[in-house]
GROMACS .gro file of C-alpha atoms in nm:
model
  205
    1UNK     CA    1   0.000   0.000   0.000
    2UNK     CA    2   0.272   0.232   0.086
    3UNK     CA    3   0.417   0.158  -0.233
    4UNK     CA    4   0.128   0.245  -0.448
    5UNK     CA    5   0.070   0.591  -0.239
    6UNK     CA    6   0.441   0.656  -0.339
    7UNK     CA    7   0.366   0.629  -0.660
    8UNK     CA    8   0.074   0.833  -0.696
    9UNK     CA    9   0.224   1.126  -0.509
   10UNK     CA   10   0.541   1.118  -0.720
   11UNK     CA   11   0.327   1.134  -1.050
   12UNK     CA   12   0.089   1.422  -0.917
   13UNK     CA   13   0.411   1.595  -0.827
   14UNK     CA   14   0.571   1.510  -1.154
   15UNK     CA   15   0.204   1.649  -1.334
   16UNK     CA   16   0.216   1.985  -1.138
   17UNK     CA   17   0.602   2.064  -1.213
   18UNK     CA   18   0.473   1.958  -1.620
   19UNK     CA   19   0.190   2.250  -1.563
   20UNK     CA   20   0.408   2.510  -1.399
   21UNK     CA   21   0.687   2.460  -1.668
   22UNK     CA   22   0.437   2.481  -1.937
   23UNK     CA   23   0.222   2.825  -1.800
   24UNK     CA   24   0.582   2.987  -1.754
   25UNK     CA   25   0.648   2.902  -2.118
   26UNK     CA   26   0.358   3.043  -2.223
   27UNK     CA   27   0.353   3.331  -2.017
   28UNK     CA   28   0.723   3.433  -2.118
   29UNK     CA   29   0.601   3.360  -2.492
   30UNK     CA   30   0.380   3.624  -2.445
   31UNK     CA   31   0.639   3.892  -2.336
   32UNK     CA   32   0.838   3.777  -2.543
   33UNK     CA   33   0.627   3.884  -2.850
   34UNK     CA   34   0.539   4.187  -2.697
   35UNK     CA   35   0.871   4.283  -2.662
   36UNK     CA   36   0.923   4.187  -3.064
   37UNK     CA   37   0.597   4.425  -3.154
   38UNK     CA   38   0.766   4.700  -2.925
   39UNK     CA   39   1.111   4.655  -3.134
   40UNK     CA   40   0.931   4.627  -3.451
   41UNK     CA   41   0.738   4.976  -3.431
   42UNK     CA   42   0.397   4.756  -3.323
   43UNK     CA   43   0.405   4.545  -3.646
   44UNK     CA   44   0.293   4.284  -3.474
   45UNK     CA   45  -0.028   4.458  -3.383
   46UNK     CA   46  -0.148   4.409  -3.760
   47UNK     CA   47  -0.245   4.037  -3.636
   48UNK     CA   48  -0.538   4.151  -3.428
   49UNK     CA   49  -0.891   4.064  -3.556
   50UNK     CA   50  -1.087   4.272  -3.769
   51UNK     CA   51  -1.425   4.163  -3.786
   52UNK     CA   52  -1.556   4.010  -4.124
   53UNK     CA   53  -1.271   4.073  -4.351
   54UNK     CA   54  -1.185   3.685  -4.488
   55UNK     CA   55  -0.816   3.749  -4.458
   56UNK     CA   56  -0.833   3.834  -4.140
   57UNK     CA   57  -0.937   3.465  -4.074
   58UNK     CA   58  -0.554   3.390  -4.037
   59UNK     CA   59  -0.490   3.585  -3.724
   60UNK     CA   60  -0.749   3.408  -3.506
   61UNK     CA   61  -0.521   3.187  -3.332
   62UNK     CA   62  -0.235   3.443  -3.357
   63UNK     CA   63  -0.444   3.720  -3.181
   64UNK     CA   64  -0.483   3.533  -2.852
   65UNK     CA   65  -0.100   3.523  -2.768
   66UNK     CA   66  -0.018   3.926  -2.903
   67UNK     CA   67  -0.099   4.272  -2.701
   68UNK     CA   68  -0.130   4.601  -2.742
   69UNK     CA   69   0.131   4.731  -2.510
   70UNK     CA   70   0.321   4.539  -2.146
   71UNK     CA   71   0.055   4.681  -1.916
   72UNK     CA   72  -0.228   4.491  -2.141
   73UNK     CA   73   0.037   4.146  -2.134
   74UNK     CA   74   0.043   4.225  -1.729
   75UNK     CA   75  -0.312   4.246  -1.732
   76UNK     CA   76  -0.375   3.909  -1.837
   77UNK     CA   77  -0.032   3.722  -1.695
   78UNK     CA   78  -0.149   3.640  -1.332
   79UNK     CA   79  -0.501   3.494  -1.412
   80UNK     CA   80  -0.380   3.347  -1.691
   81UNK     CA   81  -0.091   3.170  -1.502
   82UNK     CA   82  -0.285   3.016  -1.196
   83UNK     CA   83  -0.630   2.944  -1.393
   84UNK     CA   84  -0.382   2.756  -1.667
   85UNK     CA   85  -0.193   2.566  -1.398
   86UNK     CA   86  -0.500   2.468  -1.227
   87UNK     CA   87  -0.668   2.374  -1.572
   88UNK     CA   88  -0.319   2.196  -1.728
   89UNK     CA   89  -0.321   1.968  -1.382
   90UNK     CA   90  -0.568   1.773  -1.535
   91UNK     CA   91  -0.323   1.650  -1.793
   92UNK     CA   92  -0.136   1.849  -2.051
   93UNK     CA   93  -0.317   1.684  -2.372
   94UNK     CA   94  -0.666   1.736  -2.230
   95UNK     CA   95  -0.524   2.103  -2.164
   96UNK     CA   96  -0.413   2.236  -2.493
   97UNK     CA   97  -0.747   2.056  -2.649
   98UNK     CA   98  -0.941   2.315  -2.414
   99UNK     CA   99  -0.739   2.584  -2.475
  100UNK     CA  100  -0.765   2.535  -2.836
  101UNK     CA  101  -1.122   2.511  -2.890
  102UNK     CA  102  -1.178   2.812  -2.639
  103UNK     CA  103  -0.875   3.060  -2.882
  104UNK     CA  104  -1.058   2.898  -3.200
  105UNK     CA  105  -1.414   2.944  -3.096
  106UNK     CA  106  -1.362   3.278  -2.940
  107UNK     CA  107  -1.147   3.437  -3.214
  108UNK     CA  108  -1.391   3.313  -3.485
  109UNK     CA  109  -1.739   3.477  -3.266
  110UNK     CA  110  -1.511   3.807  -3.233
  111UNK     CA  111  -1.489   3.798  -3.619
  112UNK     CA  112  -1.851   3.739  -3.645
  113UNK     CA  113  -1.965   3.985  -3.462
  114UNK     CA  114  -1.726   4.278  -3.261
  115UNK     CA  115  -1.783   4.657  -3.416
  116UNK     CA  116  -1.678   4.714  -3.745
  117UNK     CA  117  -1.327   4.885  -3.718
  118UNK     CA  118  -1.227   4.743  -3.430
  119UNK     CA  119  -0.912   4.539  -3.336
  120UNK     CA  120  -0.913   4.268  -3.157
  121UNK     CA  121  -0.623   4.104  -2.962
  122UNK     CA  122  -0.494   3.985  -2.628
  123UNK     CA  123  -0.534   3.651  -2.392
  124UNK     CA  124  -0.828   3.734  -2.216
  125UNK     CA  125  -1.053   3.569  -2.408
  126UNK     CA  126  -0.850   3.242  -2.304
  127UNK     CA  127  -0.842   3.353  -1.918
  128UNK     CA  128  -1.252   3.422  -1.927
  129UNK     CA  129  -1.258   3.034  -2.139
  130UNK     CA  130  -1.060   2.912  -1.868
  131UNK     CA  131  -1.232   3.040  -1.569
  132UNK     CA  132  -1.536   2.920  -1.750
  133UNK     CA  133  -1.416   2.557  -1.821
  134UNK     CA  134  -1.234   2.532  -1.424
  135UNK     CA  135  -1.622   2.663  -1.348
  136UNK     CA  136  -1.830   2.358  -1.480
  137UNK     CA  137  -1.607   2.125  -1.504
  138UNK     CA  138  -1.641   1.976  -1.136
  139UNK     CA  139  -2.028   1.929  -1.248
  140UNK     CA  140  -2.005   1.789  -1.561
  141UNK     CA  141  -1.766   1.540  -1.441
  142UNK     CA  142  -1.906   1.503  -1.062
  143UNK     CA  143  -1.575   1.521  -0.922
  144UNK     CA  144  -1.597   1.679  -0.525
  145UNK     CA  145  -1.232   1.776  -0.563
  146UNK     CA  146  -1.306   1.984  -0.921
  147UNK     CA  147  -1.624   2.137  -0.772
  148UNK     CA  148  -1.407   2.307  -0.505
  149UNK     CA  149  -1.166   2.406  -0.726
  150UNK     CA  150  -1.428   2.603  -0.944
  151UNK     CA  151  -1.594   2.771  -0.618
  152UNK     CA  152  -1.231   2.878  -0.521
  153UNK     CA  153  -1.191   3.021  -0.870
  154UNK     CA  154  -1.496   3.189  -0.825
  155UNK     CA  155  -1.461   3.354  -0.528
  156UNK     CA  156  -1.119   3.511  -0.646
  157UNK     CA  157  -1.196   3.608  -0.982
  158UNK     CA  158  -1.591   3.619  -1.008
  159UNK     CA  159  -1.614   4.021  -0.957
  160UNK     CA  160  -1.341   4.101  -1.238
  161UNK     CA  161  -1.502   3.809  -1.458
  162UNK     CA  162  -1.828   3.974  -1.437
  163UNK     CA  163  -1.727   4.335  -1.498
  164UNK     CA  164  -1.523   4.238  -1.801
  165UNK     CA  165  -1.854   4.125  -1.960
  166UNK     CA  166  -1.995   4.487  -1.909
  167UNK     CA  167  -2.045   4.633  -2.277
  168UNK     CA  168  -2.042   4.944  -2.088
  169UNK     CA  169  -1.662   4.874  -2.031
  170UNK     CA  170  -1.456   5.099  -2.275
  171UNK     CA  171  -1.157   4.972  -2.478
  172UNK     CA  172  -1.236   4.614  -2.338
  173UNK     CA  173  -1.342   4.332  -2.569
  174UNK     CA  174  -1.633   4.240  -2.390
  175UNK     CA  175  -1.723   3.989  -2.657
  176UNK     CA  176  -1.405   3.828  -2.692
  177UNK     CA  177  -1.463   3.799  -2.285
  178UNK     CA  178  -1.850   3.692  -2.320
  179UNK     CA  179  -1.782   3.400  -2.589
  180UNK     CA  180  -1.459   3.307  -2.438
  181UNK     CA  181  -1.612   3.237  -2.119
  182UNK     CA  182  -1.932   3.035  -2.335
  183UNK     CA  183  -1.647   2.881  -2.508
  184UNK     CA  184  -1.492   2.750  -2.192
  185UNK     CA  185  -1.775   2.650  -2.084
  186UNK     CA  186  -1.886   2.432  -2.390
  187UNK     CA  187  -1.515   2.280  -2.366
  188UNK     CA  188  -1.590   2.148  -2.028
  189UNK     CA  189  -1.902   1.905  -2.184
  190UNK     CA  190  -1.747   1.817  -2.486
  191UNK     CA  191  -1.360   1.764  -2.382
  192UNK     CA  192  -1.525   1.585  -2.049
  193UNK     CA  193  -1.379   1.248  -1.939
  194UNK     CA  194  -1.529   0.929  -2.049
  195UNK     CA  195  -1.512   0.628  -1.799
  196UNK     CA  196  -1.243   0.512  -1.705
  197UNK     CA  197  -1.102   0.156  -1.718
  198UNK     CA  198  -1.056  -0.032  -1.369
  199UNK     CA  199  -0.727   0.042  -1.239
  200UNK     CA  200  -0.529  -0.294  -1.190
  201UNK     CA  201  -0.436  -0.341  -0.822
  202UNK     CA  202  -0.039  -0.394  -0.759
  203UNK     CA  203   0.004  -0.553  -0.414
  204UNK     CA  204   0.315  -0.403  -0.214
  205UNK     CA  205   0.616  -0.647  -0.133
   0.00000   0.00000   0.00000
């Protein structure tokens, strides 16, 4: 018995250190590429979303990791850090899968239907997705330990979640925030685990 409770702690600890490298890397990434935009006189910027112009198409999965300006990349880095972590601990396949329908879905409803003239861009659409996918998934899946973790995530970032869906918010993207968070949600059903096989019991020498 000992044995097998070894083993399970050393691969949730060996899961969480996968998570934490992978949210650094992504939150670096995102510096990183502000820091190019900065150098290149904002070119970067040009891969925001404009809304129903086909070509734009192309930068829906590019607008969800560029920013206009550090204090918009600050903006998003904490929540985006701890509500990926907590999201990636449930394995780093099952992660990207979420985030990648929540950047696709939310990117293509922000072409559909944000103000014409507009430019779209930043990671907050993933951070509402994610707060939204942490939110139901402990109920679509039943799991006690889930549930809490959505109620925790909640409590912290409920009152910013709900004031970045104000339309009344200026300069904010509150549909990229609205559909993000619908996204997430969604991503929680369909990306949901299936039953599981029977675990096959080891005895301990």
């Amino acid at each position: 018995m000992t044995d097998i409770r070894l083993d399970r702690s050393t691969r949730g600890a060996g899961r969480a250190r996968t998570a934490a490298l992978l949210m650094c890397a992504w939150i670096a990434l995102l510096w990183a590429l502000e820091a190019v935009d900065v150098v290149t006189g904002h070119a970067l910027d040009a891969h925001g979303i404009v809304p129903r112009d086909p070509g734009e198409l192309l930068d829906v999965v590019p607008s969800a990791f560029l920013h206009f300006g550090f204090a918009h990349v600050a903006s998003n880095t904490i929540p985006l850090l701890v509500l990926g972590f907590l999201a990636a601990l449930g394995g780093i396949r099952r992660f990207l899968a979420v985030a990648a329908l929540i950047v696709v879905a939310d990117g293509l409803a922000v072409w559909l239907v944000s103000p014409s003239g507009t430019n779209t861009a930043g990671a907050s659409g993933l951070v509402f997705g994610l707060f939204g996918y942490l939110l139901a998934r402990g109920f679509v899946e039943r799991k006690a330990l889930d549930v809490v973790v959505g109620v925790l995530v909640a409590a912290v970032w409920g009152g910013s979640i709900l004031a970045g869906l104000s339309p009344s918010a200026s300069g904010v993207s509150w549909q990229g925030h609205l559909f993000g968070l619908v996204a997430g949600v969604a991503a929680a059903f369909v990306l949901r685990t299936r039953g599981r096989t029977p675990r096959q019991r080891v005895p301990a020498c």
